[in-house]
């Protein structure tokens, strides 16, 4: 008997935020093809993004197959995939999918090796300003005939993890405080405040009697240590334990970085500092599926004050972003919530 089941592999061996932005794909596939077998291929440090996802049948970890191309080829072949969706185009993975005998292969971009292997591709020659990166990822599903897919990202907690999140809140509970997370680092992947400005932000926030502040890094920067009234609960946590802790927050303050997308996937509010440049702006890289708020520098800041390099911009100077502006926006958000 011929096996007609769709067996789909989604490849996203990438950074945290990029993997979170791929989470709509399994859900949207299962909406149209509920009987499909869906697997994801990710790096070991991001696999917890997909843990407990009800739309994913198997999580494949890239490192577990070893470095040998032929060993990886045998490994992928053993799953008998009918479709492969490669969201991060690499020549190695392109040929891996080709020689694995996967008949329908969809990639991103227009590389010569994709042409040689007859890989179907989605193109990004012209970014459409109103589209988000998550929606660009979904172009690969449109190639499969899946129309109007939703872009909301999602991370799924087990019942035990939900109980643990409640216990975190109870352990810090004092008169209904607002739990505010601050993620201070971004690996220079996006414009960000200086660590000294984040320290100032934390010090000012702890003066607010109704706010509990958390620094959410696994490794706390030296500039952010030893702030009285701040919790360092996230320090040294595994990614999955951090995800549970993120779910206990009321809001996360950060730049455009992976934890921002994790918070969105958990339906936690976000307040994010963003650059207005087309390659960095919220319409392209903003979180999807949660209540998202943004702070950007004033008009013409980028041309007059900023260096123009998103990797070195700290939003300092006239018209930029500072701790006081963030606090004003934060208080406005929760003042509005109290009135509703």
Coordinates of C-alpha atoms in Angstrom, one line a residue:
X1 CA 0.0 0.0 0.0
X2 CA 1.3 3.4 -1.0
X3 CA 1.8 5.9 1.9
X4 CA 0.0 9.1 0.9
X5 CA 0.5 10.9 4.2
X6 CA 2.1 14.3 4.0
X7 CA 5.3 14.2 5.9
X8 CA 6.7 17.7 6.2
X9 CA 10.0 18.9 7.6
X10 CA 10.5 22.5 8.6
X11 CA 14.1 23.6 8.8
X12 CA 15.0 26.5 11.1
X13 CA 18.5 26.0 12.6
X14 CA 18.7 29.6 13.6
X15 CA 18.6 32.1 16.5
X16 CA 15.9 32.2 19.2
X17 CA 13.7 35.0 17.7
X18 CA 13.8 33.4 14.2
X19 CA 12.7 30.1 15.6
X20 CA 9.8 31.7 17.5
X21 CA 8.7 33.4 14.3
X22 CA 8.5 29.9 12.6
X23 CA 6.0 28.6 15.2
X24 CA 2.9 29.5 13.1
X25 CA 3.9 27.1 10.4
X26 CA 3.1 23.7 12.1
X27 CA -0.2 25.1 13.3
X28 CA -1.3 26.4 9.9
X29 CA -0.2 23.1 8.2
X30 CA -2.3 21.1 10.6
X31 CA -5.3 23.4 10.0
X32 CA -5.4 22.3 6.4
X33 CA -3.8 18.9 6.7
X34 CA -4.7 17.6 10.1
X35 CA -3.4 14.1 9.3
X36 CA 0.0 15.4 8.2
X37 CA 3.2 14.4 10.1
X38 CA 5.2 17.6 10.9
X39 CA 8.7 17.7 12.2
X40 CA 11.0 20.6 12.9
X41 CA 14.8 20.7 12.5
X42 CA 16.4 23.2 15.0
X43 CA 19.6 23.7 16.9
X44 CA 19.9 22.1 20.4
X45 CA 19.8 25.5 22.2
X46 CA 16.4 26.4 20.6
X47 CA 14.6 23.1 20.7
X48 CA 12.7 24.1 23.9
X49 CA 10.8 26.6 21.8
X50 CA 8.9 23.7 20.3
X51 CA 8.7 21.5 23.4
X52 CA 5.0 20.6 24.1
X53 CA 3.8 22.0 20.8
X54 CA 0.7 20.1 19.9
X55 CA 1.2 20.7 16.2
X56 CA 4.7 19.2 16.0
X57 CA 5.1 15.4 15.8
X58 CA 8.9 15.4 16.3
X59 CA 11.7 17.8 17.1
X60 CA 14.9 17.0 15.3
X61 CA 18.1 18.5 16.7
X62 CA 20.7 19.4 14.2
X63 CA 23.7 18.5 16.4
X64 CA 22.4 15.0 17.2
X65 CA 23.0 13.9 13.6
X66 CA 26.7 14.7 13.8
X67 CA 28.8 16.7 11.3
X68 CA 29.1 14.1 8.6
X69 CA 27.0 15.0 5.5
X70 CA 26.3 11.3 4.7
X71 CA 25.3 10.5 8.3
X72 CA 22.8 13.4 8.2
X73 CA 21.6 12.2 4.8
X74 CA 20.8 8.7 6.2
X75 CA 19.1 10.3 9.2
X76 CA 16.8 12.5 7.2
X77 CA 16.1 9.7 4.7
X78 CA 14.8 7.5 7.5
X79 CA 11.8 9.8 8.1
X80 CA 10.6 9.5 4.5
X81 CA 9.6 13.2 4.2
X82 CA 7.4 14.2 1.3
X83 CA 8.0 18.0 1.8
X84 CA 10.8 20.2 3.2
X85 CA 10.5 23.9 4.0
X86 CA 13.9 25.5 4.6
X87 CA 13.4 28.9 6.3
X88 CA 17.2 29.5 6.6
X89 CA 18.8 28.9 3.2
X90 CA 22.1 27.1 3.3
X91 CA 23.8 25.2 0.5
X92 CA 24.5 22.2 2.8
X93 CA 20.8 21.8 3.8
X94 CA 19.7 22.4 0.2
X95 CA 21.7 19.4 -1.0
X96 CA 20.8 17.4 2.1
X97 CA 17.1 17.7 1.2
X98 CA 17.7 17.0 -2.5
X99 CA 19.7 13.8 -1.9
X100 CA 17.3 12.7 0.8
X101 CA 14.7 12.2 -2.0
X102 CA 12.3 14.8 -0.7
X103 CA 10.1 15.6 -3.7
X104 CA 8.7 19.0 -2.7
X105 CA 11.4 21.3 -1.5
X106 CA 10.7 24.9 -0.7
X107 CA 13.3 27.5 0.2
X108 CA 13.8 31.2 0.7
X109 CA 15.8 33.4 -1.8
X110 CA 17.2 32.8 -5.2
X111 CA 20.5 30.9 -5.0
X112 CA 22.2 29.2 -7.8
X113 CA 22.2 25.9 -5.9
X114 CA 18.4 26.2 -5.5
X115 CA 18.1 26.5 -9.2
X116 CA 20.4 23.5 -9.8
X117 CA 18.3 21.3 -7.4
X118 CA 15.0 22.5 -8.7
X119 CA 14.0 23.9 -5.3
X120 CA 10.9 26.1 -5.3
X121 CA 11.7 29.5 -3.8
X122 CA 10.0 32.5 -2.2
X123 CA 11.5 35.8 -3.0
X124 CA 12.3 38.9 -1.0
X125 CA 13.5 41.3 -3.7
X126 CA 11.1 43.9 -2.5
X127 CA 10.1 44.1 1.2
X128 CA 6.5 45.2 1.6
X129 CA 6.5 47.6 4.6
X130 CA 3.3 46.3 6.1
X131 CA 4.4 42.7 6.3
X132 CA 6.1 41.0 9.2
X133 CA 9.0 38.6 9.1
X134 CA 6.6 35.9 10.4
X135 CA 4.4 36.5 7.3
X136 CA 7.4 36.2 5.0
X137 CA 8.1 32.8 6.6
X138 CA 4.5 31.8 5.7
X139 CA 5.2 32.4 2.0
X140 CA 6.7 29.0 2.0
X141 CA 3.3 27.5 3.0
X142 CA 1.5 29.5 0.3
X143 CA 3.7 27.6 -2.2
X144 CA 2.0 24.5 -0.8
X145 CA -1.4 26.0 -1.4
X146 CA -2.1 27.0 2.2
X147 CA -3.8 30.4 1.9
X148 CA -4.4 33.2 4.5
X149 CA -2.3 31.6 7.3
X150 CA -2.2 33.4 10.7
X151 CA 1.0 35.0 11.9
X152 CA 0.5 34.7 15.7
X153 CA 3.5 33.0 17.3
X154 CA 3.0 30.5 20.2
X155 CA 4.9 28.5 22.8
X156 CA 2.9 25.9 24.7
X157 CA 3.3 25.2 28.4
X158 CA 2.4 21.9 30.0
X159 CA -0.1 21.9 32.9
X160 CA 2.8 21.4 35.3
X161 CA 4.6 24.4 33.9
X162 CA 1.5 26.6 34.2
X163 CA 1.4 25.6 37.9
X164 CA 5.1 26.5 38.2
X165 CA 4.5 29.9 36.7
X166 CA 1.7 30.6 39.2
X167 CA 4.0 29.5 42.0
X168 CA 6.6 32.0 40.8
X169 CA 4.0 34.8 41.0
X170 CA 2.9 33.7 44.5
X171 CA 6.5 33.6 45.7
X172 CA 6.9 37.3 44.9
X173 CA 3.4 38.4 45.5
X174 CA 2.9 41.5 47.6
X175 CA -0.3 43.5 47.2
X176 CA -0.8 42.7 43.5
X177 CA 2.5 44.0 42.1
X178 CA 3.0 44.3 38.3
X179 CA 5.8 41.9 37.2
X180 CA 8.1 43.8 34.9
X181 CA 10.9 42.0 33.1
X182 CA 13.9 43.8 31.7
X183 CA 16.1 42.1 29.1
X184 CA 19.1 44.2 28.6
X185 CA 21.2 42.5 25.9
X186 CA 20.7 41.8 22.2
X187 CA 24.0 40.5 21.0
X188 CA 24.2 43.6 18.8
X189 CA 21.5 42.2 16.5
X190 CA 19.4 45.3 17.0
X191 CA 19.8 48.9 18.3
X192 CA 19.6 48.9 22.1
X193 CA 20.0 51.0 25.2
X194 CA 23.3 51.1 27.0
X195 CA 23.7 48.9 30.0
X196 CA 24.1 52.0 32.2
X197 CA 20.7 53.3 31.0
X198 CA 19.1 49.9 31.7
X199 CA 20.6 50.1 35.2
X200 CA 19.0 53.5 35.6
X201 CA 15.7 52.1 34.4
X202 CA 15.7 49.3 36.9
X203 CA 16.7 51.6 39.8
X204 CA 13.9 54.0 38.9
X205 CA 11.3 51.2 38.5
X206 CA 12.0 49.7 41.9
X207 CA 10.9 53.1 43.4
X208 CA 7.4 52.4 42.1
X209 CA 5.8 50.5 45.0
X210 CA 3.5 48.5 42.7
X211 CA 6.2 47.1 40.5
X212 CA 8.4 44.0 40.9
X213 CA 11.4 44.2 38.6
X214 CA 13.2 41.1 37.1
X215 CA 16.4 41.1 35.1
X216 CA 15.8 38.3 32.7
X217 CA 19.3 37.3 31.4
X218 CA 20.7 33.9 32.1
X219 CA 24.1 35.6 32.6
X220 CA 23.6 38.9 34.3
X221 CA 25.8 41.7 32.9
X222 CA 28.1 43.2 35.6
X223 CA 26.5 46.6 35.1
X224 CA 23.1 45.2 36.1
X225 CA 24.1 43.3 39.3
X226 CA 23.4 44.2 42.9
X227 CA 20.5 46.5 42.3
X228 CA 18.4 46.6 45.5
X229 CA 14.8 45.5 45.0
X230 CA 15.5 43.8 41.7
X231 CA 15.0 40.0 41.3
X232 CA 17.6 37.9 39.5
X233 CA 15.3 34.8 39.3
X234 CA 16.2 34.1 35.7
X235 CA 20.0 33.8 36.4
X236 CA 21.4 30.4 35.3
X237 CA 18.0 29.0 34.2
X238 CA 17.7 26.7 31.3
X239 CA 15.8 28.0 28.3
X240 CA 12.7 26.0 29.1
X241 CA 12.7 27.2 32.8
X242 CA 13.2 30.8 31.5
X243 CA 10.2 30.3 29.2
X244 CA 8.1 29.3 32.2
X245 CA 9.4 32.4 34.1
X246 CA 8.7 34.7 31.2
X247 CA 5.1 33.5 31.2
X248 CA 4.8 34.8 34.8
X249 CA 5.6 38.4 33.8
X250 CA 3.0 41.0 33.1
X251 CA 5.3 42.8 30.6
X252 CA 8.8 42.6 29.2
X253 CA 10.9 45.6 28.3
X254 CA 13.6 44.9 25.8
X255 CA 15.0 45.7 22.4
X256 CA 14.1 43.8 19.3
X257 CA 15.5 40.4 20.4
X258 CA 14.7 36.8 21.0
X259 CA 13.1 37.1 24.5
X260 CA 10.7 39.7 23.0
X261 CA 9.4 37.1 20.6
X262 CA 9.3 34.5 23.4
X263 CA 7.2 36.9 25.5
X264 CA 4.8 37.4 22.6
X265 CA 4.5 33.7 22.1
X266 CA 3.4 33.4 25.7
X267 CA 0.9 36.3 25.3
X268 CA 2.9 38.5 27.7
X269 CA 2.8 42.2 26.9
X270 CA 5.9 43.7 25.4
X271 CA 7.4 47.2 25.5
X272 CA 10.2 47.3 23.0
X273 CA 12.7 49.9 21.9
X274 CA 12.9 49.9 18.1
X275 CA 14.7 51.7 15.3
X276 CA 12.6 53.3 12.5
X277 CA 15.0 52.2 9.7
X278 CA 13.1 50.0 7.2
X279 CA 15.3 47.0 8.0
X280 CA 14.7 47.3 11.7
X281 CA 11.2 48.7 12.2
X282 CA 8.4 47.1 14.2
X283 CA 6.3 46.3 11.1
X284 CA 9.0 43.9 10.0
X285 CA 10.4 42.6 13.2
X286 CA 7.7 43.4 15.8
X287 CA 6.2 40.6 18.0
X288 CA 3.1 38.8 16.7
X289 CA 0.0 37.7 18.6
X290 CA 0.4 39.6 21.9
X291 CA -0.3 43.2 23.1
X292 CA 2.8 44.9 21.8
X293 CA 3.9 48.5 22.5
X294 CA 6.9 50.3 20.9
X295 CA 9.1 53.2 21.7
X296 CA 11.1 54.8 18.9
X297 CA 13.3 57.8 18.7
X298 CA 11.9 61.1 17.5
X299 CA 11.6 61.9 13.8
X300 CA 15.0 62.8 12.1
X301 CA 17.0 61.3 15.1
X302 CA 18.6 58.7 12.8
X303 CA 19.8 61.3 10.4
X304 CA 21.0 63.9 12.9
X305 CA 22.1 62.1 16.1
X306 CA 22.4 58.4 15.5
X307 CA 25.5 56.8 13.9
X308 CA 23.3 55.1 11.4
X309 CA 24.7 51.7 12.3
X310 CA 22.0 49.6 14.1
X311 CA 24.7 47.5 15.7
X312 CA 26.2 50.4 17.6
X313 CA 23.2 52.7 18.2
X314 CA 22.2 53.2 21.8
X315 CA 19.4 55.8 21.3
X316 CA 21.4 58.4 23.3
X317 CA 21.2 62.1 22.8
X318 CA 18.5 64.6 21.9
X319 CA 15.4 62.9 20.5
X320 CA 16.5 59.4 21.6
X321 CA 15.2 57.0 24.1
X322 CA 15.9 56.9 27.8
X323 CA 14.7 55.4 31.1
X324 CA 12.3 58.2 31.8
X325 CA 10.5 57.8 28.5
X326 CA 10.2 54.1 29.0
X327 CA 8.8 54.5 32.5
X328 CA 6.3 57.1 31.3
X329 CA 5.1 54.7 28.5
X330 CA 4.9 51.7 31.0
X331 CA 2.8 53.6 33.5
X332 CA 0.5 54.8 30.7
X333 CA 0.0 51.1 29.6
X334 CA -1.0 49.9 33.0
X335 CA -3.0 53.1 33.8
X336 CA -5.1 52.3 30.7
X337 CA -5.5 48.7 31.8
X338 CA -6.8 49.8 35.2
X339 CA -9.4 52.0 33.5
X340 CA -10.7 49.2 31.3

